[in-house]
PDB file of C-alpha atoms in Angstrom:
ATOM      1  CA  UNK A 129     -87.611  13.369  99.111  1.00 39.00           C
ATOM      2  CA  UNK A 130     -86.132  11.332  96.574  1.00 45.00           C
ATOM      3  CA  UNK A 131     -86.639  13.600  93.379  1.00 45.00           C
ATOM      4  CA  UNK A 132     -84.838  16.107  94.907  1.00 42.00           C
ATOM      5  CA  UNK A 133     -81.618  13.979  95.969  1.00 48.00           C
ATOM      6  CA  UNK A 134     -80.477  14.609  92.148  1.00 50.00           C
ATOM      7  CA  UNK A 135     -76.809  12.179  92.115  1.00 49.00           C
ATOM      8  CA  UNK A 136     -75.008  12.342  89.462  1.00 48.00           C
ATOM      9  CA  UNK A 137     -71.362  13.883  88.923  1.00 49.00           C
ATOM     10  CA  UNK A 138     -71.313  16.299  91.157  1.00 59.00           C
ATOM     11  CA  UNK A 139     -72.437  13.827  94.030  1.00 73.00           C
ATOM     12  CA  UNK A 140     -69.995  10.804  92.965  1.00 77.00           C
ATOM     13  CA  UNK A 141     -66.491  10.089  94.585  1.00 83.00           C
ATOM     14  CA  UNK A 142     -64.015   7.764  93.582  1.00 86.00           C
ATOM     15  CA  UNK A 143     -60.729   7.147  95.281  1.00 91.00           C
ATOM     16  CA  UNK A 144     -58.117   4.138  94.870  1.00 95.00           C
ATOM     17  CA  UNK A 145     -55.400   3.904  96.126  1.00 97.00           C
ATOM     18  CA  UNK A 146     -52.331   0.987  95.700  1.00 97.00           C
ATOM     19  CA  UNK A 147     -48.932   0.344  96.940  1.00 98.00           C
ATOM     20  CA  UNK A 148     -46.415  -1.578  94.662  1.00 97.00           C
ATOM     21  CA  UNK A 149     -42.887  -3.079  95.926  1.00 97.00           C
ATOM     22  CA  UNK A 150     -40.821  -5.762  94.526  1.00 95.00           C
ATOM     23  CA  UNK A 151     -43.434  -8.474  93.480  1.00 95.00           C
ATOM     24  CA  UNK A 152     -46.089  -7.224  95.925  1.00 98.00           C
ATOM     25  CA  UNK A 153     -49.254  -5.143  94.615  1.00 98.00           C
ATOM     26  CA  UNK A 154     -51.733  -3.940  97.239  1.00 98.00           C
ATOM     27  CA  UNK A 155     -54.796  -1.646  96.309  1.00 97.00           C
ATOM     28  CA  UNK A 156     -57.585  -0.288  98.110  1.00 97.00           C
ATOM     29  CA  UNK A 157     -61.247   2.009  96.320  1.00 94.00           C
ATOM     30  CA  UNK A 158     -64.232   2.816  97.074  1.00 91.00           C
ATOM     31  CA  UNK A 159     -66.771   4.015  95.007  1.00 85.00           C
ATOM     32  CA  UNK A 160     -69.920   6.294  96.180  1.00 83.00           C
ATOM     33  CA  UNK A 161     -72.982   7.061  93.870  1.00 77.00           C
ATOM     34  CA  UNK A 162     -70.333   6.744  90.558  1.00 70.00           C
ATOM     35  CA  UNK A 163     -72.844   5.782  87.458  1.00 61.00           C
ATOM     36  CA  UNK A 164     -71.809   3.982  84.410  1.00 53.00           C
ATOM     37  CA  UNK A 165     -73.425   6.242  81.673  1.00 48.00           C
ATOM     38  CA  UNK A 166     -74.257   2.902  79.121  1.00 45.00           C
ATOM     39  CA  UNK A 167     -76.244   1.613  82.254  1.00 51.00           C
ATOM     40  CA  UNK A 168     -79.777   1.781  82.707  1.00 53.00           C
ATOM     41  CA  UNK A 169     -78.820   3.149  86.258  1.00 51.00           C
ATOM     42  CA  UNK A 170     -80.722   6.495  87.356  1.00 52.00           C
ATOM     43  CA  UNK A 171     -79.032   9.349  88.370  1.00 50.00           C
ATOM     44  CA  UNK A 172     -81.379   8.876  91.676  1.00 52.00           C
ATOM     45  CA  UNK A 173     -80.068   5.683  92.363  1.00 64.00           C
ATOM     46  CA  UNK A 174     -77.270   5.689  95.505  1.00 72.00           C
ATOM     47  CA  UNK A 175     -74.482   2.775  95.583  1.00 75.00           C
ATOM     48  CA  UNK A 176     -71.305   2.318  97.515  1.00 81.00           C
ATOM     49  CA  UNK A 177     -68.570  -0.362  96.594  1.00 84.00           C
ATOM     50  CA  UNK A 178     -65.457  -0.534  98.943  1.00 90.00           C
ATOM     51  CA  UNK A 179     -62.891  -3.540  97.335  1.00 92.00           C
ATOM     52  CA  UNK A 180     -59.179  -4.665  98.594  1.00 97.00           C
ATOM     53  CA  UNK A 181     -57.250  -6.321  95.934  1.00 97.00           C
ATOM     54  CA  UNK A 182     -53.644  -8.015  96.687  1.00 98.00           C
ATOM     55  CA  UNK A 183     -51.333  -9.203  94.147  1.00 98.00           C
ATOM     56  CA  UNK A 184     -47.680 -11.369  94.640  1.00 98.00           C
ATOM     57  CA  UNK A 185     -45.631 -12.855  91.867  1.00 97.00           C
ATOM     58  CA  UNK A 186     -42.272 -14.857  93.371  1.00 96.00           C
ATOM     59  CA  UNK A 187     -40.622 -16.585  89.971  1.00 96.00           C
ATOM     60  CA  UNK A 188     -43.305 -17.718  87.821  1.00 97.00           C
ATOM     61  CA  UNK A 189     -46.241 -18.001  90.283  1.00 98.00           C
ATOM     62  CA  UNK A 190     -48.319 -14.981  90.679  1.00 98.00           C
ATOM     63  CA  UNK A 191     -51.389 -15.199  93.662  1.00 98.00           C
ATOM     64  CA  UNK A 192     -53.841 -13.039  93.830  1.00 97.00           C
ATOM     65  CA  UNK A 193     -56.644 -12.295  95.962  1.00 98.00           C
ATOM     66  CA  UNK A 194     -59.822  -9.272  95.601  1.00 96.00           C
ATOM     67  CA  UNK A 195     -62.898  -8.511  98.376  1.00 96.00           C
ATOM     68  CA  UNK A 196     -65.792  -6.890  97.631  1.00 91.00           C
ATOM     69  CA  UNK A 197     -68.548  -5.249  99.830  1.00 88.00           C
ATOM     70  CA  UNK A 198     -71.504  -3.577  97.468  1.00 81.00           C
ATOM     71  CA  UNK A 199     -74.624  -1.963  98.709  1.00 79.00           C
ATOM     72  CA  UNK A 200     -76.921  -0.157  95.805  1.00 72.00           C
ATOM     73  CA  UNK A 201     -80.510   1.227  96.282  1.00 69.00           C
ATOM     74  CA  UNK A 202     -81.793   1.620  92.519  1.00 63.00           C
ATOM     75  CA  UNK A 203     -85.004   3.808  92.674  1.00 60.00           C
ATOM     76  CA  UNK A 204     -87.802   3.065  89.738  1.00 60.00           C
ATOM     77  CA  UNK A 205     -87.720   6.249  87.393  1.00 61.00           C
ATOM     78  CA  UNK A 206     -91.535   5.672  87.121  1.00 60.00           C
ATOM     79  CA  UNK A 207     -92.390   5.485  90.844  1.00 58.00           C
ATOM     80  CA  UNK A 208     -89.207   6.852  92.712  1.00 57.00           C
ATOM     81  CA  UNK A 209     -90.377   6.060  96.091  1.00 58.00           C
ATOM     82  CA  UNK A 210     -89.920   2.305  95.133  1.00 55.00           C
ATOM     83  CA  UNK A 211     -86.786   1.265  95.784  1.00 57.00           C
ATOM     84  CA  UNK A 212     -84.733  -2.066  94.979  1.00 62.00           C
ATOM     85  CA  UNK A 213     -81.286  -2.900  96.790  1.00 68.00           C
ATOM     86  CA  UNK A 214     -78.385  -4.683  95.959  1.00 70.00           C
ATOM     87  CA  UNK A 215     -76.311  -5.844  98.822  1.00 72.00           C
ATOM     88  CA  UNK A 216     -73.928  -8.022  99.903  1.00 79.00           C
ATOM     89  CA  UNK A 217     -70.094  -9.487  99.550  1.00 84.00           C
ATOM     90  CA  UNK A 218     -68.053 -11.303  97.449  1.00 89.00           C
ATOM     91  CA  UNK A 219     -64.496 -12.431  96.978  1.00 94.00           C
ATOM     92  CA  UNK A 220     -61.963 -14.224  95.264  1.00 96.00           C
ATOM     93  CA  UNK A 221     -58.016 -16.090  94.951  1.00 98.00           C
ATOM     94  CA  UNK A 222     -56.572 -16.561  92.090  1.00 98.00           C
ATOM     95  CA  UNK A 223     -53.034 -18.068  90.867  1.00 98.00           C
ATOM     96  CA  UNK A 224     -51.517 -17.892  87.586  1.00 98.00           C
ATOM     97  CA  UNK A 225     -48.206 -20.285  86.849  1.00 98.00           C
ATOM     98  CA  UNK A 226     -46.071 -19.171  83.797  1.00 97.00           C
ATOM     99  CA  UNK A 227     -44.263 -21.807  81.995  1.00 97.00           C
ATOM    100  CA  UNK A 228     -42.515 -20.709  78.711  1.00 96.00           C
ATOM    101  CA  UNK A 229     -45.002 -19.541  76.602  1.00 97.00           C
ATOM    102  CA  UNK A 230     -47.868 -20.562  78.526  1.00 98.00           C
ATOM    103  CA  UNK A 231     -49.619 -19.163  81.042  1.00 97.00           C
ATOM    104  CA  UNK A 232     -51.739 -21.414  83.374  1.00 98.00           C
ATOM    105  CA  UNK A 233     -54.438 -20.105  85.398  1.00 98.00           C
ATOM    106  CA  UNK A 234     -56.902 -21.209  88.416  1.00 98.00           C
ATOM    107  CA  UNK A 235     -59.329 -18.877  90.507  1.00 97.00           C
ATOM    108  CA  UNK A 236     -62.279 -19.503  93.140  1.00 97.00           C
ATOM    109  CA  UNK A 237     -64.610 -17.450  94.701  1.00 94.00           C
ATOM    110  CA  UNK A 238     -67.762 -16.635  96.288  1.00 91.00           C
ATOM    111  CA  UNK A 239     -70.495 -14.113  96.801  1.00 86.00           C
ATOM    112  CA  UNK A 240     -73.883 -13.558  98.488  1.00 82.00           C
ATOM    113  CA  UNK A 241     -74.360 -10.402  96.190  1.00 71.00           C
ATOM    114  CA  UNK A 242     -77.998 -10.389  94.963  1.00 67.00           C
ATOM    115  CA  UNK A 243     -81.225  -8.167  94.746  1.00 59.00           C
ATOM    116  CA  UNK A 244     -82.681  -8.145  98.724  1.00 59.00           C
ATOM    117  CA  UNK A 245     -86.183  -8.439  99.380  1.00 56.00           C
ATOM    118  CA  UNK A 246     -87.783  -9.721 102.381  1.00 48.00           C
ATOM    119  CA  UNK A 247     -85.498 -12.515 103.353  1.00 50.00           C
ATOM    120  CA  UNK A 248     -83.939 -14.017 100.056  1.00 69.00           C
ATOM    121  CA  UNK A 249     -80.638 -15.370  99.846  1.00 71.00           C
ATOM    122  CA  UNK A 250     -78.092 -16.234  97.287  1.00 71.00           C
ATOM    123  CA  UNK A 251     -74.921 -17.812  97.736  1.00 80.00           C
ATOM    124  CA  UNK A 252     -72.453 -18.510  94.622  1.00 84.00           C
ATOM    125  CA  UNK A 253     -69.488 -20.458  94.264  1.00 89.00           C
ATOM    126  CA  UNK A 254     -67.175 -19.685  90.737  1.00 92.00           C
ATOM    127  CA  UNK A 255     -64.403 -21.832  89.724  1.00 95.00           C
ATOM    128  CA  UNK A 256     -62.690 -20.965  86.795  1.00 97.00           C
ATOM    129  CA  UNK A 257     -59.689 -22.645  85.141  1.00 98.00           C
ATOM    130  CA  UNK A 258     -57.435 -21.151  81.930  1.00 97.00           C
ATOM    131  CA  UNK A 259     -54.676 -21.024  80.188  1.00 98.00           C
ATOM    132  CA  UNK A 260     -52.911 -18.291  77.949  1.00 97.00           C
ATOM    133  CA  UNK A 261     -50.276 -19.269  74.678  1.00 98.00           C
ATOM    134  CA  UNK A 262     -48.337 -16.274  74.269  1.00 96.00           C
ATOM    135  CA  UNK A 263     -47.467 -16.327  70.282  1.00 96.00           C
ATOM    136  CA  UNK A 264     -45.486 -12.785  70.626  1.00 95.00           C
ATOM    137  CA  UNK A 265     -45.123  -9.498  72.279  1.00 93.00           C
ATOM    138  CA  UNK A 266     -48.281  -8.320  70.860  1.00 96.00           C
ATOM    139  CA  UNK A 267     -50.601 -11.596  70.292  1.00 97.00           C
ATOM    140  CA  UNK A 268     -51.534 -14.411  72.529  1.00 97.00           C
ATOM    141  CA  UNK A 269     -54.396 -17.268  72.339  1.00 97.00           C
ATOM    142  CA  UNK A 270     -56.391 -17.571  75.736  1.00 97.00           C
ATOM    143  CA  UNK A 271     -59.330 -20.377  76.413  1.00 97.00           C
ATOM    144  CA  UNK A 272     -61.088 -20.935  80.084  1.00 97.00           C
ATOM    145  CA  UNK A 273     -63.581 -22.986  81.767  1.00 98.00           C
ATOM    146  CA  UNK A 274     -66.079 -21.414  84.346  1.00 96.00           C
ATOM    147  CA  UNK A 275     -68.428 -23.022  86.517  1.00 94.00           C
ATOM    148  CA  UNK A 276     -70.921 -21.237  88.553  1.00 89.00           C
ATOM    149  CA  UNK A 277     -73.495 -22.757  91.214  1.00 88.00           C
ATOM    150  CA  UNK A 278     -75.615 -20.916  93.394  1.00 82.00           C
ATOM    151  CA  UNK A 279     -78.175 -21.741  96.338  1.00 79.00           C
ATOM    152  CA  UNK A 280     -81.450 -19.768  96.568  1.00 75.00           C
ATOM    153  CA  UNK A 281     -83.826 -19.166  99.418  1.00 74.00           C
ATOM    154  CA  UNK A 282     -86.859 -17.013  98.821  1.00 70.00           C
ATOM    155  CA  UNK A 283     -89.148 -16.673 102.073  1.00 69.00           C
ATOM    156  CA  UNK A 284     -92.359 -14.725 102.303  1.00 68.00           C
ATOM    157  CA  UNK A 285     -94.337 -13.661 105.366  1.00 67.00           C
ATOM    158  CA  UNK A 286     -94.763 -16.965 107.593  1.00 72.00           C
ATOM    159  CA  UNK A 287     -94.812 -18.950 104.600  1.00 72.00           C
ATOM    160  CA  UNK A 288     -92.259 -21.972 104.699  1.00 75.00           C
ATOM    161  CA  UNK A 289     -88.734 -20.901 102.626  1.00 72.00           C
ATOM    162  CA  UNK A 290     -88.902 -22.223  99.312  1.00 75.00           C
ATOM    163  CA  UNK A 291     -84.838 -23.311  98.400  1.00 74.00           C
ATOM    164  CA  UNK A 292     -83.063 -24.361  95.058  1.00 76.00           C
ATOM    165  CA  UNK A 293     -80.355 -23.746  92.991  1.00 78.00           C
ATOM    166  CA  UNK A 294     -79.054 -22.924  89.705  1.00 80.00           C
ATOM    167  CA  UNK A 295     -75.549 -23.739  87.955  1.00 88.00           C
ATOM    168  CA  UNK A 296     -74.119 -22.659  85.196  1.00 91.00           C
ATOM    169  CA  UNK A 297     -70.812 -23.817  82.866  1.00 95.00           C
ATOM    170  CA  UNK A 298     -69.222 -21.210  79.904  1.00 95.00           C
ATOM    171  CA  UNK A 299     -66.269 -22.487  77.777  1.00 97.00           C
ATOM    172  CA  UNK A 300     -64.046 -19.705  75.612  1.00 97.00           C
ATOM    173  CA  UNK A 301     -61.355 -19.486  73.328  1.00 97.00           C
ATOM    174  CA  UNK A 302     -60.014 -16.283  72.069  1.00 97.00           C
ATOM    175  CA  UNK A 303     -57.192 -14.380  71.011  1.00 97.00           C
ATOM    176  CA  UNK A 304     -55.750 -10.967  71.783  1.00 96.00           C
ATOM    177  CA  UNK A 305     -53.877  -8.740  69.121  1.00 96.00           C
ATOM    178  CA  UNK A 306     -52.250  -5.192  70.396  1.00 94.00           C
ATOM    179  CA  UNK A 307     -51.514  -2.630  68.085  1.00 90.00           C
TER     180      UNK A 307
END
């Protein structure tokens, strides 16, 4: 019975762990049932989220490189026996170039993360470009350029699929200031 799985802390787990040598970073975590209290999450709802992250910097190239695996059953606080899941996979490379005060930046990826019901689909491609302007120790300008397109199938019962797709493009400039 759902209302009396109660999650919360005392049924979350969190574990990372990561390995650092030389210019090599490697980390591995999982997270099970782990809510984010500013969320409209329930305490009911169950989620597990496994992600691998590697990390090399040789001179002023860094590459990078994170997978994701997420599967989430949200329950409705109103009728808890109706339940919505999240599944799927994502990943993503990324390289960063330093040169002087500059820091230039490129990253890909993909993911077929969405909200599953009957047999819907999404599949996402992100490309993001950047660069950093370090002005000192403490402040630095940043500005990027993201571009997201996805592919949709929604299918229903014998029904033919129905396909399409959405894309997106978000420009930013900012700055950073630590004190």
């Amino acid at each position: 019975d759902v209302n009396q799985k109660e999650k919360g802390a005392d049924n979350a787990a969190s574990l990372a762990l990561s390995y650092e040598k030389g210019g090599l970073y490697l980390a591995a975590a999982f997270d099970k049932n782990v809510v984010v209290v500013e969320s409209n999450a329930s305490l009911h709802d169950e989620s597990q989220v496994y992600r691998l992250v590697a990390q090399y910097t040789l001179g002023a190239w860094q590459l990078g490189a994170l997978y994701d695996d997420h599967d989430e059953t949200r329950y409705n606080p109103v009728a808890p026996l109706v339940a919505r899941e999240i599944q799927g996979s994502g990943w993503i490379i990324s390289s960063q170039y330093t040169l002087g005060q500059w820091a230039l930046k490129a990253q890909y990826g993909q993911s077929d993360i969405m909200m599953k019901s009957a047999a819907n689909e999404r599949d996402a491609d992100v490309f993001s470009l950047g660069a950093d302007y370090k002005l000192s120790k403490t402040t630095r300008l940043f500005g990027f350029y993201t571009s997201e397109a996805a592919d949709l199938t929604w299918k229903s019962g014998s029904n033919p699929a129905v396909t399409g797709d959405e894309s997106n493009g978000y420009f930013a400039l900012g700055g950073e200031l630590i004190f």
